[in-house]
Amino acid sequence: MLFVLICTEGDNSESECLTALDASLKNGQVPQEVIRFVEVLPIPLGGNQGHVKLVEKANKQVETMERDPNSLLHLALSEDGAEHDKWIVCDYDALDDANITLQELRQQASEAGYKLVVNKPKFEYFVLCLLIGAEDANKVESGHYFVEINKRIDDLNKQNKTQKGFTDAMSIPHYSKKKYVTRELFGKLFSYNIELLDNLPVEHSDEDSQYTEMHCLINAIRLLYL
């Protein structure tokens, strides 16, 4: 069995997004034998641990799950053939003030067996790219992300009502950091509008003021189900 272990810096948004994406993909035309072979496990790291401690915290969380007798990961590792694919998802913001560079962070992650996914300046830029694409998202200042995201969610709800006949009860909620809100938001977003994944940019430079590397992780998960 293949475990895709995704350590997320934030507690709610990133992990709920990835859980919803995985559920939506599994609800598609995926053979049951493939679903049984793959388990995607987002692992929230609690936030605020700082970039210097990020890889260390990820290792501790994974090790805790491996030792927990009630953990699916622990049970699977007792069987032959269990494999790991390990990722870390983090925001870039405040990295310039930390005692570590992005290159050093990438090296630490790689040496520990993780693939690093960075959202610059933060995860909400990725959400905005989903809704309107990178070209328009790049015109939005980070302080306006929440307002713009919710404006675009309103537009998407109107579009879904007009083009798909959705009711008010099917509306995607406004973006929030609250766990129950992000669960519903991303659950509906990927169930109703999975085509938005095509909006994600695939190229960037580390020097760019805004970028997301979420496409690397999302494409890797999608390929597992082909």
Coordinates of C-alpha atoms in Angstrom, one line a residue:
M1 CA 0.0 0.0 0.0
L2 CA 1.2 3.5 -0.8
F3 CA 0.8 6.2 1.8
V4 CA 0.9 9.8 0.6
L5 CA 1.8 11.6 3.9
I6 CA 1.2 15.4 3.5
C7 CA 2.4 17.5 6.4
T8 CA 0.6 20.8 6.3
E9 CA 1.9 23.9 8.2
G10 CA -1.6 25.1 8.8
D11 CA -4.2 23.1 10.8
N12 CA -7.3 23.6 8.7
S13 CA -7.3 25.0 5.2
E14 CA -4.6 23.0 3.6
S15 CA -5.5 19.6 5.2
E16 CA -9.2 20.1 4.5
C17 CA -8.5 21.1 0.9
L18 CA -6.4 18.0 0.3
T19 CA -8.9 15.7 2.0
A20 CA -11.7 17.0 -0.1
L21 CA -9.6 16.7 -3.3
D22 CA -8.8 13.1 -2.5
A23 CA -12.4 12.3 -1.8
S24 CA -13.5 13.9 -5.0
L25 CA -11.0 12.0 -7.1
K26 CA -12.0 8.7 -5.5
N27 CA -15.6 9.4 -6.2
G28 CA -14.7 9.7 -9.9
Q29 CA -14.0 6.8 -12.3
V30 CA -11.3 5.2 -10.2
P31 CA -11.1 1.4 -10.0
Q32 CA -11.6 0.0 -6.5
E33 CA -8.2 -1.9 -6.7
V34 CA -6.5 1.5 -7.2
I35 CA -8.3 3.1 -4.3
R36 CA -7.4 0.2 -2.0
F37 CA -3.7 0.7 -3.0
V38 CA -3.5 4.4 -2.2
E39 CA -4.1 6.3 1.1
V40 CA -3.7 10.1 1.2
L41 CA -3.1 11.3 4.7
P42 CA -2.9 15.0 5.4
I43 CA -1.0 15.6 8.7
P44 CA -1.6 19.1 10.2
L45 CA 1.5 20.4 12.1
G46 CA -0.3 22.9 14.2
G47 CA 1.1 26.1 12.6
N48 CA 3.5 28.6 14.1
Q49 CA 6.4 26.2 14.6
G50 CA 8.6 28.3 12.3
H51 CA 10.4 27.4 9.2
V52 CA 13.5 26.4 11.0
K53 CA 11.6 23.7 12.9
L54 CA 9.3 22.7 10.0
V55 CA 11.0 19.5 8.9
E56 CA 11.7 18.4 12.5
K57 CA 8.0 18.9 13.4
A58 CA 7.0 16.9 10.3
N59 CA 9.2 14.0 11.3
K60 CA 7.9 14.0 14.9
Q61 CA 4.3 13.9 13.7
V62 CA 4.9 11.1 11.2
E63 CA 6.8 9.1 13.9
T64 CA 3.9 9.6 16.3
M65 CA 1.5 8.2 13.8
E66 CA 3.7 5.2 13.1
R67 CA 3.9 4.4 16.8
D68 CA 0.2 4.9 17.5
P69 CA -1.4 1.4 17.5
N70 CA -4.8 2.9 16.5
S71 CA -3.3 4.6 13.4
L72 CA -4.0 3.3 10.0
L73 CA -0.4 4.1 9.1
H74 CA 0.9 1.9 12.1
L75 CA -1.3 -1.0 11.0
A76 CA -0.3 -0.8 7.4
L77 CA 3.4 -0.6 8.2
S78 CA 3.1 -3.9 10.0
E79 CA 2.4 -5.5 6.6
D80 CA 4.9 -6.1 3.9
G81 CA 5.0 -3.7 0.9
A82 CA 3.9 -0.5 2.6
E83 CA 5.5 2.6 1.0
H84 CA 5.7 6.3 1.8
D85 CA 5.5 9.3 -0.4
K86 CA 6.2 12.3 1.9
W87 CA 5.4 16.0 1.3
I88 CA 5.4 19.2 3.3
V89 CA 3.1 22.1 2.4
C90 CA 4.0 25.5 3.9
D91 CA 3.6 29.3 3.3
Y92 CA 6.4 31.5 2.4
D93 CA 5.4 34.6 4.4
A94 CA 7.8 35.6 7.1
L95 CA 10.5 33.3 5.7
D96 CA 12.6 36.3 4.9
D97 CA 12.6 37.1 8.6
A98 CA 13.5 33.5 9.7
N99 CA 17.0 32.2 10.3
I100 CA 16.8 30.0 7.2
T101 CA 16.6 30.6 3.4
L102 CA 14.2 28.9 1.0
Q103 CA 17.1 27.0 -0.5
E104 CA 18.1 25.7 2.9
L105 CA 14.6 24.7 3.7
R106 CA 14.3 22.8 0.4
Q107 CA 17.5 21.0 1.2
Q108 CA 16.4 20.1 4.7
A109 CA 13.2 18.7 3.4
S110 CA 14.9 16.8 0.6
E111 CA 17.5 15.2 2.9
A112 CA 14.6 14.1 5.2
G113 CA 12.8 12.5 2.3
Y114 CA 10.1 15.1 1.8
K115 CA 9.0 17.0 -1.3
L116 CA 8.4 20.7 -0.4
V117 CA 5.4 22.6 -1.7
V118 CA 5.5 26.4 -1.1
N119 CA 2.7 28.9 -1.4
K120 CA 4.0 32.5 -1.6
P121 CA 3.0 34.5 0.2
K122 CA 0.4 32.1 1.6
F123 CA -2.1 29.4 0.9
E124 CA -4.9 31.9 0.0
Y125 CA -3.0 32.8 -3.2
F126 CA -3.5 29.2 -4.3
V127 CA -7.2 29.4 -3.6
L128 CA -7.4 32.6 -5.6
C129 CA -5.6 30.9 -8.5
L130 CA -8.1 28.1 -8.5
L131 CA -11.0 30.6 -8.8
I132 CA -9.5 33.1 -11.3
G133 CA -6.2 31.8 -12.6
A134 CA -2.7 33.1 -11.9
E135 CA -2.8 36.1 -14.3
D136 CA -5.7 37.7 -12.4
A137 CA -4.6 36.5 -9.0
N138 CA -1.2 38.2 -9.5
K139 CA -3.1 41.6 -9.6
V140 CA -4.4 41.1 -6.1
E141 CA -2.4 42.2 -3.1
S142 CA -2.1 39.7 -0.3
G143 CA -4.1 41.8 2.1
H144 CA -7.1 41.6 -0.2
Y145 CA -7.0 37.8 -0.8
F146 CA -10.0 37.0 1.5
V147 CA -12.3 39.7 0.0
E148 CA -11.4 38.7 -3.6
I149 CA -11.8 35.0 -2.9
N150 CA -15.3 35.5 -1.4
K151 CA -16.3 37.8 -4.3
R152 CA -15.2 35.1 -6.8
I153 CA -17.1 32.4 -4.8
D154 CA -20.2 34.5 -5.1
D155 CA -19.6 34.6 -8.9
L156 CA -19.1 30.9 -9.0
N157 CA -22.3 30.2 -7.1
K158 CA -24.3 32.4 -9.5
Q159 CA -22.7 30.6 -12.4
N160 CA -23.5 27.2 -10.9
K161 CA -27.1 28.2 -10.4
T162 CA -27.5 29.5 -13.9
Q163 CA -25.6 26.8 -15.8
K164 CA -26.2 23.8 -13.6
G165 CA -29.5 24.6 -11.9
F166 CA -28.1 24.5 -8.4
T167 CA -30.2 25.5 -5.4
D168 CA -29.2 27.9 -2.6
A169 CA -28.6 24.9 -0.4
M170 CA -25.8 23.9 -2.7
S171 CA -23.9 27.2 -2.5
I172 CA -20.2 27.1 -1.7
P173 CA -19.6 29.0 1.5
H174 CA -17.3 32.0 1.9
Y175 CA -13.7 31.3 2.7
S176 CA -12.7 31.0 6.3
K177 CA -10.0 29.5 8.4
K178 CA -12.6 27.6 10.5
K179 CA -12.3 23.8 10.0
Y180 CA -16.0 23.1 9.4
V181 CA -16.2 25.9 6.8
T182 CA -13.1 24.9 4.9
R183 CA -14.4 21.3 4.9
E184 CA -17.7 22.3 3.3
L185 CA -16.0 24.9 1.0
F186 CA -13.5 22.5 -0.6
G187 CA -15.8 19.6 -0.5
K188 CA -18.3 21.5 -2.6
L189 CA -15.7 23.2 -4.8
F190 CA -14.1 20.0 -5.9
S191 CA -17.4 18.1 -6.2
Y192 CA -19.0 20.8 -8.3
N193 CA -16.1 22.5 -10.1
I194 CA -13.2 20.1 -10.3
E195 CA -12.3 21.7 -13.7
L196 CA -10.9 24.7 -11.7
L197 CA -7.8 22.6 -11.1
D198 CA -6.9 23.5 -14.7
N199 CA -6.4 27.1 -13.6
L200 CA -3.4 26.4 -11.6
P201 CA -0.1 27.8 -12.8
V202 CA 2.7 25.3 -13.4
E203 CA 5.8 27.5 -13.8
H204 CA 7.4 30.0 -11.5
S205 CA 10.7 31.4 -10.1
D206 CA 11.6 31.5 -6.5
E207 CA 12.1 35.2 -6.9
D208 CA 8.5 35.8 -8.0
S209 CA 6.4 37.8 -5.5
Q210 CA 3.5 35.4 -5.7
Y211 CA 3.4 31.7 -6.7
T212 CA 2.0 28.4 -5.7
E213 CA 3.6 24.9 -6.1
M214 CA 0.3 23.1 -5.2
H215 CA 0.1 21.8 -8.8
C216 CA 3.1 19.5 -8.1
L217 CA 1.3 17.8 -5.2
I218 CA -2.2 17.8 -6.9
N219 CA -0.9 16.3 -10.1
A220 CA 1.0 13.7 -8.2
I221 CA -2.2 12.6 -6.4
R222 CA -4.2 12.7 -9.6
L223 CA -1.7 10.5 -11.4
L224 CA -2.0 7.8 -8.7
Y225 CA -5.7 7.3 -9.7
L226 CA -5.2 7.1 -13.4

